[in-house]
Amino acid sequence: MNDVAATDTYPAQMTRVTLYWVAVGLVLFPVLAILGLVMRTLQAGFFAATPPEWFYAVMTLHGLGMVGVWFVAGLAAMSFLLARYVRPSLTVSWIALGMTALGVVMLVAATLVGKLGVGWYFLYPLPFFSEGTWPDWATAALFGALAVLGVAWTVWSGDVLRAIAGRYRLSEALGWHYLSGRDGPDVPPIVIIATVSCIGVLAGLVAAVVILLLIGWEVLGGGTANDALLIKNLTFYFGHMLVNITMYFGVALVYEIMPAYTGRPWKTNTLVVLSWNTVLALVMFAYLHHLYMDFAQPRWLQVLGQLSSYLVSVPAAVVTIFSTLVLTYRSQMGWSLAPTLLYLGVMGWAIGGVAAVIDSTITVNQAFHNTLWVPAHFHTYYLMGVVLMILGGVYHLAVALTSEAENVKRSRVMAAHLVVGGYGLMLSFYLAGADAVPRRFAAYPMEVANGPLLAGISLVFIILFGGLGLYLWDTGRLCVRALRA
Ligand code: HEM
């Protein structure tokens, strides 16, 4: 079932729509990364005359854009691989692509034209208290974009579940027969992970719909002001879910592609089933660690947040990391670019995960909350985790579709740039966080002199990370060839 070599037998239309999704990612990622470079440049103290509202507009676009881009790239790549076993709808994918493009245009207008600077989770009631910094239409464009993207991604994730349901019962798709010992079909890990992930996405998107309805009722229906704590709970439920599930999309690619290189199958067993079902139960509550500082939050929810944050990281991460090591150890695998990036991605997930667990410990959070430790940990499991996994997956597909021989020496240079540049940037965030440098400061005050210093040093590493350009060039070229074929 795990026959990854059969890439070129995929329906041509599925390949086509996937390549368009890849194009979206390959174009938007470097643009959004340059916005990151701009922020670090301003934080280093260069161009000090730049009005701070520009920093916040750029930060909002960078954050929302990155989270969105990697979510769609992950879902598209996972759907492509899933099409070996089930048939997700191509029409739905095309419609989602069109609606995503519309959402991106609205977000760009709201931030770069309207100077909306609410941050990626647009915490209520900030979007409505601009004090003249951004116009009302920018707030409307933000919520309009969220509505468009929310509908598109709900339908898309729902369609993946529909496709899975066309072949497996829900209990089978979640692998329960492996636990009960009853007869049932062989279910590849990617089907189980996709089922868990898409259920999670739908739960998160329901929260987003409730937010939009509550805010819509307040603004348009003349309702009374909303409860800010309720909206904060819903917002973080939605945001945290989307971010966590994006990780799982990346992990699904690792399970499906890695065996092609190691020559060892990665089969579903009771441990895999148990871990992913535990994730499904716990991921619903892990968001609560974002609200430790909210004294009005009921205490039992804080305890639940602490427990689920600790426990959710164990099953999937440990099983996946351990299995990746077992799969690669003495497998005589050639370290070409795709498996290297997949492997590095799993390790980045592990490192970022440890930093996240540290931050989700209530006593530590009291010191680290809103310091650069927060961007440090999520950039680690994003940039050095899921992004590398997806880049590896995309490169694997591009090479398989064109059968072009890889220049392994060049690949190693590329990977070295990403590792040294990426971890150098991460270190600048971690050291600043441990030194109490606050996050989301357009310019640092005298009291945190290490802020500009570390931001300045990080510029060198971000430029090194620019080795990504080689990857983009190579992969882009291969994808265009595949599209023309
Ligand atoms: C070369 C790559 C990148 C650079 C240089 C970069 C840089 C930055 C910087 C400087 C900040 C502001 C930190 C602060 O003071 O709070 C930031 C925030 C953020 N970044 Fe990145 N980043 C990169 C890649 C990514 C990736 C791959 C993702 C996600 C997939 C991402 C998601 C975010 C998010 C969600 C925020 C928070 C925005 C907010 O606080 O509203 N970044 N990034």
Coordinates of C-alpha atoms and ligand atoms in Angstrom, one line a residue:
M1 CA 0.0 0.0 0.0
N2 CA 2.9 2.4 0.7
D3 CA 4.1 2.3 -2.8
V4 CA 5.7 5.8 -3.2
A5 CA 7.4 4.9 -6.4
A6 CA 4.1 4.9 -8.2
T7 CA 4.0 8.7 -8.2
D8 CA 3.7 9.0 -12.0
T9 CA 0.5 7.0 -12.2
Y10 CA -1.4 9.7 -10.4
P11 CA -4.4 11.2 -12.2
A12 CA -3.0 14.1 -14.3
Q13 CA -5.7 16.5 -13.0
M14 CA -4.8 15.8 -9.4
T15 CA -1.1 16.5 -10.3
R16 CA -2.1 19.7 -12.0
V17 CA -4.2 21.2 -9.2
T18 CA -1.5 20.2 -6.7
L19 CA 1.2 21.9 -8.7
Y20 CA -0.8 25.1 -8.7
W21 CA -1.0 24.9 -4.9
V22 CA 2.7 24.4 -4.9
A23 CA 3.2 27.5 -7.0
V24 CA 1.2 29.5 -4.4
G25 CA 3.5 28.3 -1.7
L26 CA 6.7 28.8 -3.6
V27 CA 5.8 32.4 -4.5
L28 CA 4.3 33.5 -1.2
F29 CA 6.8 31.9 1.2
P30 CA 9.9 34.0 0.1
V31 CA 7.8 37.2 0.0
L32 CA 6.5 36.6 3.6
A33 CA 10.0 35.6 4.7
I34 CA 11.3 38.9 3.4
L35 CA 8.7 40.6 5.5
G36 CA 10.3 38.7 8.5
L37 CA 13.6 40.1 7.4
V38 CA 12.1 43.6 7.3
M39 CA 10.8 43.2 10.9
R40 CA 14.2 42.0 12.3
T41 CA 15.9 44.9 10.4
L42 CA 13.6 47.4 12.1
Q43 CA 14.0 45.7 15.5
A44 CA 17.8 45.9 15.0
G45 CA 17.4 49.7 15.0
F46 CA 17.9 50.3 11.3
F47 CA 15.6 52.7 9.5
A48 CA 14.5 54.1 12.9
A49 CA 12.3 56.8 11.4
T50 CA 9.9 54.1 10.0
P51 CA 6.4 54.7 11.7
P52 CA 5.7 51.8 14.0
E53 CA 2.3 51.1 12.4
W54 CA 4.2 49.8 9.4
F55 CA 5.9 47.2 11.6
Y56 CA 2.5 46.0 12.9
A57 CA 0.9 45.9 9.5
V58 CA 3.9 43.9 8.2
M59 CA 3.8 41.6 11.3
T60 CA 0.1 40.9 10.8
L61 CA 0.5 40.1 7.1
H62 CA 3.6 37.9 7.8
G63 CA 1.9 36.0 10.6
L64 CA -1.5 35.4 9.0
G65 CA 0.1 34.8 5.6
M66 CA 2.6 32.2 6.9
V67 CA 0.0 30.3 8.9
G68 CA -2.3 30.3 6.0
V69 CA 0.2 29.4 3.3
W70 CA 1.6 26.4 5.2
F71 CA -1.9 25.2 6.1
V72 CA -3.0 25.1 2.4
A73 CA 0.4 23.7 1.2
G74 CA 0.2 20.9 3.8
L75 CA -3.4 20.1 3.0
A76 CA -2.8 20.1 -0.7
A77 CA 0.3 17.9 -0.5
M78 CA -1.4 15.5 1.9
S79 CA -4.5 15.3 -0.4
F80 CA -2.2 14.5 -3.3
L81 CA -0.6 11.5 -1.5
L82 CA -4.0 10.5 -0.1
A83 CA -5.3 10.1 -3.7
R84 CA -3.4 6.8 -3.8
Y85 CA -6.1 5.3 -1.5
V86 CA -9.2 7.6 -1.8
R87 CA -10.4 10.3 -4.2
P88 CA -10.7 13.8 -2.9
S89 CA -12.7 16.1 -5.2
L90 CA -10.6 18.1 -7.7
T91 CA -13.4 20.6 -8.1
V92 CA -13.4 21.4 -4.4
S93 CA -9.6 21.8 -4.5
W94 CA -9.9 24.3 -7.5
I95 CA -12.6 26.3 -5.7
A96 CA -10.6 26.4 -2.5
L97 CA -7.6 27.6 -4.6
G98 CA -9.7 30.5 -6.1
M99 CA -11.2 31.5 -2.7
T100 CA -7.8 31.3 -1.0
A101 CA -6.5 33.7 -3.7
L102 CA -9.4 36.1 -3.0
G103 CA -8.7 35.9 0.8
V104 CA -5.0 36.7 0.2
V105 CA -5.9 39.8 -1.9
M106 CA -8.2 41.0 0.9
L107 CA -5.5 40.5 3.6
V108 CA -2.9 42.3 1.6
A109 CA -5.2 45.2 1.0
A110 CA -6.2 45.3 4.7
T111 CA -2.6 45.3 5.9
L112 CA -0.4 47.0 3.3
V113 CA -3.0 49.5 2.1
G114 CA -5.2 49.9 5.2
K115 CA -2.3 49.4 7.7
L116 CA -4.3 47.0 9.8
G117 CA -1.9 45.9 12.6
V118 CA -3.9 43.6 14.8
G119 CA -1.4 40.7 14.8
W120 CA -2.1 37.2 13.4
Y121 CA -4.8 36.3 16.0
F122 CA -6.6 39.7 15.7
L123 CA -7.6 39.6 19.4
Y124 CA -11.0 41.1 20.1
P125 CA -11.7 43.9 20.6
L126 CA -8.5 45.3 19.1
P127 CA -9.7 45.3 15.5
F128 CA -12.4 47.8 16.5
F129 CA -10.1 50.1 18.5
S130 CA -7.8 51.4 15.8
E131 CA -7.8 55.0 17.2
G132 CA -7.5 56.1 13.6
T133 CA -4.5 53.9 12.7
W134 CA -6.5 51.9 10.2
P135 CA -9.9 52.6 8.6
D136 CA -13.0 50.6 9.3
W137 CA -12.9 49.0 5.8
A138 CA -9.6 47.3 6.7
T139 CA -11.2 45.6 9.7
A140 CA -14.1 44.6 7.4
A141 CA -11.6 43.2 4.9
L142 CA -9.9 41.2 7.6
F143 CA -13.2 39.6 8.7
G144 CA -14.3 39.2 5.1
A145 CA -11.1 37.4 4.3
L146 CA -11.5 35.1 7.3
A147 CA -15.0 34.3 6.2
V148 CA -13.9 33.5 2.7
L149 CA -11.0 31.4 3.8
G150 CA -13.0 29.7 6.6
V151 CA -15.7 28.6 4.1
A152 CA -13.1 27.4 1.6
W153 CA -11.0 25.4 4.0
T154 CA -14.1 23.9 5.8
V155 CA -15.4 22.6 2.5
W156 CA -12.0 21.4 1.5
S157 CA -11.3 19.5 4.8
G158 CA -14.9 18.2 4.8
D159 CA -14.3 16.9 1.3
V160 CA -11.2 15.0 2.4
L161 CA -13.2 13.4 5.1
R162 CA -16.0 12.6 2.6
A163 CA -13.4 10.9 0.3
I164 CA -12.1 8.8 3.2
A165 CA -15.6 7.9 4.2
G166 CA -16.1 6.6 0.6
R167 CA -13.7 3.8 1.4
Y168 CA -13.5 3.4 5.1
R169 CA -16.0 3.5 8.0
L170 CA -15.1 6.2 10.6
S171 CA -13.9 3.6 13.1
E172 CA -11.7 2.0 10.4
A173 CA -10.3 5.4 9.3
L174 CA -9.3 6.0 12.9
G175 CA -7.9 2.4 13.0
W176 CA -10.0 1.3 16.0
H177 CA -10.0 -2.3 14.7
Y178 CA -6.3 -2.5 15.3
L179 CA -7.0 -1.9 19.0
S180 CA -10.1 -4.2 19.3
G181 CA -8.5 -7.0 17.3
R182 CA -11.6 -7.2 15.1
D183 CA -11.2 -7.9 11.3
G184 CA -10.8 -4.8 9.2
P185 CA -8.9 -3.4 6.2
D186 CA -5.3 -2.4 6.2
V187 CA -5.3 1.3 6.8
P188 CA -2.2 3.3 5.8
P189 CA -1.0 5.8 8.5
I190 CA -1.7 8.7 6.2
V191 CA -5.4 7.9 6.2
I192 CA -5.5 7.9 10.0
I193 CA -3.5 11.1 10.3
A194 CA -5.7 12.8 7.6
T195 CA -8.9 11.7 9.4
V196 CA -7.6 13.0 12.8
S197 CA -6.4 16.2 11.2
C198 CA -9.5 17.0 9.2
I199 CA -11.8 16.4 12.2
G200 CA -9.6 18.8 14.1
V201 CA -9.7 21.4 11.3
L202 CA -13.5 21.3 11.2
A203 CA -13.7 21.7 15.0
G204 CA -11.4 24.7 14.8
L205 CA -13.3 26.2 11.9
V206 CA -16.6 25.9 13.8
A207 CA -15.1 28.1 16.5
A208 CA -14.1 30.6 13.8
V209 CA -17.7 30.6 12.5
V210 CA -19.0 31.3 16.1
I211 CA -16.5 34.2 16.4
L212 CA -17.7 35.7 13.1
L213 CA -21.3 35.3 14.1
L214 CA -20.8 36.9 17.6
I215 CA -18.8 39.8 16.2
G216 CA -21.3 40.2 13.3
W217 CA -24.1 40.3 15.7
E218 CA -22.4 43.0 17.8
V219 CA -21.4 45.2 14.9
L220 CA -24.3 44.7 12.5
G221 CA -27.1 43.6 14.6
G222 CA -26.7 46.2 17.3
G223 CA -26.1 43.5 19.9
T224 CA -24.4 44.2 23.2
A225 CA -20.6 44.0 23.5
N226 CA -19.2 40.5 23.5
D227 CA -17.5 38.8 26.4
A228 CA -13.8 39.3 25.6
L229 CA -12.7 36.1 27.4
L230 CA -15.2 34.0 25.5
I231 CA -13.9 35.4 22.2
K232 CA -10.3 34.9 23.3
N233 CA -11.0 31.2 24.1
L234 CA -12.7 30.7 20.7
T235 CA -9.9 32.6 18.8
F236 CA -7.1 30.5 20.4
Y237 CA -9.1 27.3 20.0
F238 CA -9.3 28.1 16.3
G239 CA -5.8 29.4 15.9
H240 CA -4.0 26.7 17.9
M241 CA -6.0 24.0 16.2
L242 CA -5.0 25.3 12.7
V243 CA -1.4 25.6 13.6
N244 CA -1.2 22.1 15.3
I245 CA -3.0 20.4 12.5
T246 CA -0.6 22.0 9.9
M247 CA 2.1 20.1 11.8
Y248 CA 0.2 16.9 11.4
F249 CA -0.2 17.4 7.6
G250 CA 3.6 17.6 7.4
V251 CA 4.0 14.5 9.6
A252 CA 1.6 12.6 7.2
L253 CA 4.0 13.4 4.3
V254 CA 6.9 11.9 6.4
Y255 CA 5.0 8.7 7.1
E256 CA 4.0 8.3 3.4
I257 CA 7.3 9.3 1.7
M258 CA 10.1 8.3 3.9
P259 CA 9.7 4.5 3.3
A260 CA 10.5 5.1 -0.4
Y261 CA 14.0 6.2 0.6
T262 CA 14.7 3.9 3.5
G263 CA 13.2 0.8 1.8
R264 CA 11.4 -0.1 5.0
P265 CA 7.6 0.1 5.2
W266 CA 5.9 2.3 7.8
K267 CA 2.8 0.3 8.6
T268 CA -0.1 1.1 10.9
N269 CA 0.1 -0.8 14.3
T270 CA -1.6 -0.4 17.6
L271 CA 1.0 2.2 18.8
V272 CA 0.4 4.4 15.8
V273 CA -3.4 4.1 16.2
L274 CA -3.3 4.7 19.9
S275 CA -1.1 7.8 19.6
W276 CA -3.1 9.5 16.9
N277 CA -6.4 8.8 18.6
T278 CA -5.0 10.3 21.8
V279 CA -3.9 13.3 19.8
L280 CA -7.4 13.7 18.5
A281 CA -8.8 13.8 22.1
L282 CA -6.1 16.0 23.6
V283 CA -5.5 18.6 20.8
M284 CA -9.0 19.9 21.5
F285 CA -7.8 21.3 24.9
A286 CA -4.2 22.2 24.4
Y287 CA -5.0 25.7 23.3
L288 CA -5.8 26.6 26.9
H289 CA -2.2 27.2 27.6
H290 CA -2.6 30.5 25.7
L291 CA -4.8 31.8 28.5
Y292 CA -2.7 31.2 31.6
M293 CA -2.3 34.9 32.2
D294 CA -6.1 35.4 32.1
F295 CA -7.0 35.6 35.8
A296 CA -10.7 35.4 35.0
Q297 CA -10.3 32.0 33.3
P298 CA -11.7 29.2 35.6
R299 CA -8.9 27.4 37.4
W300 CA -10.0 23.9 36.3
L301 CA -9.5 25.0 32.7
Q302 CA -6.0 26.1 33.5
V303 CA -5.2 22.7 35.0
L304 CA -6.8 21.0 32.0
G305 CA -4.6 23.2 29.7
Q306 CA -1.4 22.3 31.6
L307 CA -2.2 18.5 31.5
S308 CA -3.3 18.4 27.9
S309 CA -0.4 20.5 26.7
Y310 CA 2.0 18.1 28.3
L311 CA 0.2 15.0 27.2
V312 CA -0.6 15.9 23.6
S313 CA 3.1 16.4 22.7
V314 CA 4.0 12.8 23.8
P315 CA 2.1 10.3 21.7
A316 CA 2.4 11.5 18.1
A317 CA 5.7 13.2 18.5
V318 CA 7.4 10.4 20.4
V319 CA 6.1 7.7 18.1
T320 CA 6.9 9.6 15.0
I321 CA 10.4 10.7 16.1
F322 CA 11.3 7.2 17.3
S323 CA 9.9 5.6 14.2
T324 CA 11.8 8.0 12.0
L325 CA 15.0 7.1 13.7
V326 CA 14.3 3.4 13.5
L327 CA 13.3 3.7 9.8
T328 CA 16.6 5.5 8.9
Y329 CA 19.1 3.8 11.2
R330 CA 21.4 1.7 9.1
S331 CA 19.0 1.7 6.3
Q332 CA 21.7 2.7 3.8
M333 CA 19.4 5.5 2.6
G334 CA 21.1 8.0 0.2
W335 CA 20.7 11.4 1.8
S336 CA 19.3 13.2 -1.2
L337 CA 17.4 16.4 -0.6
A338 CA 13.8 15.1 0.0
P339 CA 14.6 12.6 2.8
T340 CA 17.1 15.1 4.3
L341 CA 14.5 17.8 4.6
L342 CA 11.9 15.3 5.9
Y343 CA 14.3 14.1 8.5
L344 CA 15.4 17.6 9.5
G345 CA 11.7 18.6 9.7
V346 CA 11.0 15.8 12.2
M347 CA 14.0 16.9 14.3
G348 CA 12.9 20.6 14.1
W349 CA 9.4 19.4 15.3
A350 CA 11.1 17.7 18.3
I351 CA 13.2 20.7 19.2
G352 CA 10.4 23.2 18.8
G353 CA 8.1 20.8 20.7
V354 CA 10.4 20.7 23.8
A355 CA 10.6 24.5 23.8
A356 CA 6.8 24.6 23.5
V357 CA 6.3 22.3 26.5
I358 CA 8.7 24.4 28.5
D359 CA 6.6 27.5 27.7
S360 CA 3.4 25.7 28.4
T361 CA 4.4 25.1 32.0
I362 CA 2.5 27.6 34.1
T363 CA 5.3 28.7 36.3
V364 CA 7.7 29.2 33.3
N365 CA 5.0 30.9 31.3
Q366 CA 4.7 33.6 34.0
A367 CA 8.2 34.6 33.0
F368 CA 8.2 33.8 29.3
H369 CA 4.7 35.0 28.3
N370 CA 4.9 37.6 25.6
T371 CA 8.7 37.4 25.4
L372 CA 10.5 36.4 22.2
W373 CA 10.6 32.8 23.6
V374 CA 7.1 32.5 22.1
P375 CA 8.1 33.3 18.5
A376 CA 11.2 31.2 19.1
H377 CA 9.3 28.0 19.8
F378 CA 6.6 28.3 17.1
H379 CA 9.2 29.4 14.5
T380 CA 11.2 26.3 15.4
Y381 CA 8.4 23.8 14.8
Y382 CA 7.1 25.8 11.9
L383 CA 10.1 26.9 10.0
M384 CA 12.5 24.1 11.0
G385 CA 9.7 21.6 11.3
V386 CA 6.7 21.5 9.1
V387 CA 8.1 23.9 6.5
L388 CA 11.1 21.6 5.9
M389 CA 8.8 18.5 5.9
I390 CA 6.6 20.1 3.2
L391 CA 9.5 21.4 1.2
G392 CA 10.9 17.8 1.3
G393 CA 7.6 16.4 0.2
V394 CA 7.2 18.9 -2.6
Y395 CA 10.8 18.2 -3.8
H396 CA 10.1 14.5 -3.8
L397 CA 7.0 15.0 -5.9
A398 CA 8.8 17.3 -8.3
V399 CA 11.6 14.9 -8.9
A400 CA 9.3 11.9 -9.2
L401 CA 7.1 13.8 -11.8
T402 CA 10.1 14.8 -14.0
S403 CA 12.5 11.9 -13.2
E404 CA 15.4 14.5 -13.3
A405 CA 18.6 13.4 -11.7
E406 CA 19.5 15.4 -8.5
N407 CA 22.7 17.3 -8.0
V408 CA 23.3 16.0 -4.5
K409 CA 26.3 18.2 -3.8
R410 CA 24.2 21.3 -4.6
S411 CA 21.4 19.9 -2.4
R412 CA 23.8 19.5 0.5
V413 CA 24.9 23.2 0.2
M414 CA 21.2 24.1 0.1
A415 CA 20.4 22.1 3.2
A416 CA 23.4 23.5 5.1
H417 CA 22.2 27.0 4.4
L418 CA 18.7 26.2 5.7
V419 CA 20.0 24.6 8.9
V420 CA 22.7 27.1 9.8
G421 CA 20.6 30.1 8.8
G422 CA 17.4 28.8 10.3
Y423 CA 18.8 27.7 13.7
G424 CA 20.9 30.9 13.9
L425 CA 17.6 32.9 13.6
M426 CA 15.9 30.6 16.1
L427 CA 18.8 31.1 18.6
S428 CA 18.5 34.9 18.3
F429 CA 14.8 34.5 19.3
Y430 CA 15.5 32.0 22.2
L431 CA 18.4 34.0 23.7
A432 CA 16.3 37.2 23.5
G433 CA 13.3 35.4 25.1
A434 CA 15.4 34.0 27.9
D435 CA 16.7 37.5 28.5
A436 CA 13.1 38.9 28.8
V437 CA 13.1 40.8 25.5
P438 CA 9.4 41.3 24.7
R439 CA 7.8 40.0 21.5
R440 CA 5.9 42.3 19.1
F441 CA 8.0 45.4 19.8
A442 CA 8.6 47.6 16.6
A443 CA 11.6 49.1 18.4
Y444 CA 13.2 48.2 21.7
P445 CA 13.6 50.5 24.6
M446 CA 17.0 51.1 26.3
E447 CA 16.1 48.6 29.1
V448 CA 16.3 45.6 26.7
A449 CA 19.6 46.5 24.9
N450 CA 20.1 42.8 23.9
G451 CA 16.9 43.1 21.7
P452 CA 18.5 45.2 18.9
L453 CA 21.9 43.4 19.3
L454 CA 20.4 39.9 18.8
A455 CA 18.1 41.2 16.0
G456 CA 21.1 42.6 14.2
I457 CA 23.0 39.3 14.5
S458 CA 20.0 37.4 13.3
L459 CA 20.1 39.4 10.0
V460 CA 23.3 37.4 9.0
F461 CA 21.5 34.1 9.6
I462 CA 18.3 35.2 7.7
I463 CA 20.5 36.1 4.7
L464 CA 22.2 32.7 5.0
F465 CA 18.7 31.2 5.0
G466 CA 18.4 32.8 1.6
G467 CA 20.1 29.6 0.3
L468 CA 16.4 28.7 0.0
G469 CA 16.5 30.6 -3.3
L470 CA 18.4 27.6 -4.8
Y471 CA 15.6 25.3 -3.6
L472 CA 12.9 27.6 -5.0
W473 CA 14.7 27.9 -8.4
D474 CA 15.2 24.1 -8.7
T475 CA 11.8 23.1 -7.5
G476 CA 10.0 25.8 -9.4
R477 CA 11.8 24.7 -12.6
L478 CA 10.8 21.1 -12.1
C479 CA 7.2 22.0 -11.4
V480 CA 6.9 24.1 -14.5
R481 CA 8.4 21.1 -16.5
A482 CA 5.8 18.8 -14.9
L483 CA 3.0 21.2 -15.7
R484 CA 4.0 21.4 -19.4
A485 CA 4.4 17.6 -19.7
Ligands
HEM1 C1 13.0 33.4 7.3 C2 11.8 33.2 7.8 C3 11.2 34.0 8.9 C4 11.5 35.2 9.5 C5 12.8 36.0 9.3 C6 10.5 35.5 10.5 C7 10.6 36.6 11.3 C8 9.6 37.0 12.2 C9 9.6 38.1 13.1 C10 10.8 39.0 13.2 C11 8.5 38.1 13.8 C12 8.1 39.1 14.9 C13 8.6 38.7 16.2 C14 8.1 39.5 17.3 O1 8.8 40.5 17.7 O2 7.1 39.2 17.9 C15 7.7 37.0 13.3 C16 6.4 36.8 13.8 C17 5.7 35.7 13.3 N1 6.0 34.8 12.4 FE1 7.8 34.7 11.4 N2 9.5 34.6 10.4 C18 9.9 33.6 9.5 C19 9.2 32.5 9.1 C20 7.9 32.2 9.6 C21 7.2 31.0 9.3 C22 7.7 29.9 8.4 C23 6.0 31.1 10.0 C24 4.9 30.2 10.0 C25 4.6 29.2 9.3 C26 6.0 32.3 10.7 C27 5.0 32.8 11.5 C28 5.0 33.9 12.3 C29 3.9 34.3 13.1 C30 2.6 33.6 13.3 C31 4.3 35.4 13.8 C32 3.6 36.2 14.9 C33 2.9 37.4 14.3 C34 2.2 38.1 15.5 O3 2.7 38.2 16.6 O4 1.0 38.5 15.2 N3 7.2 33.0 10.5 N4 8.4 36.4 12.4

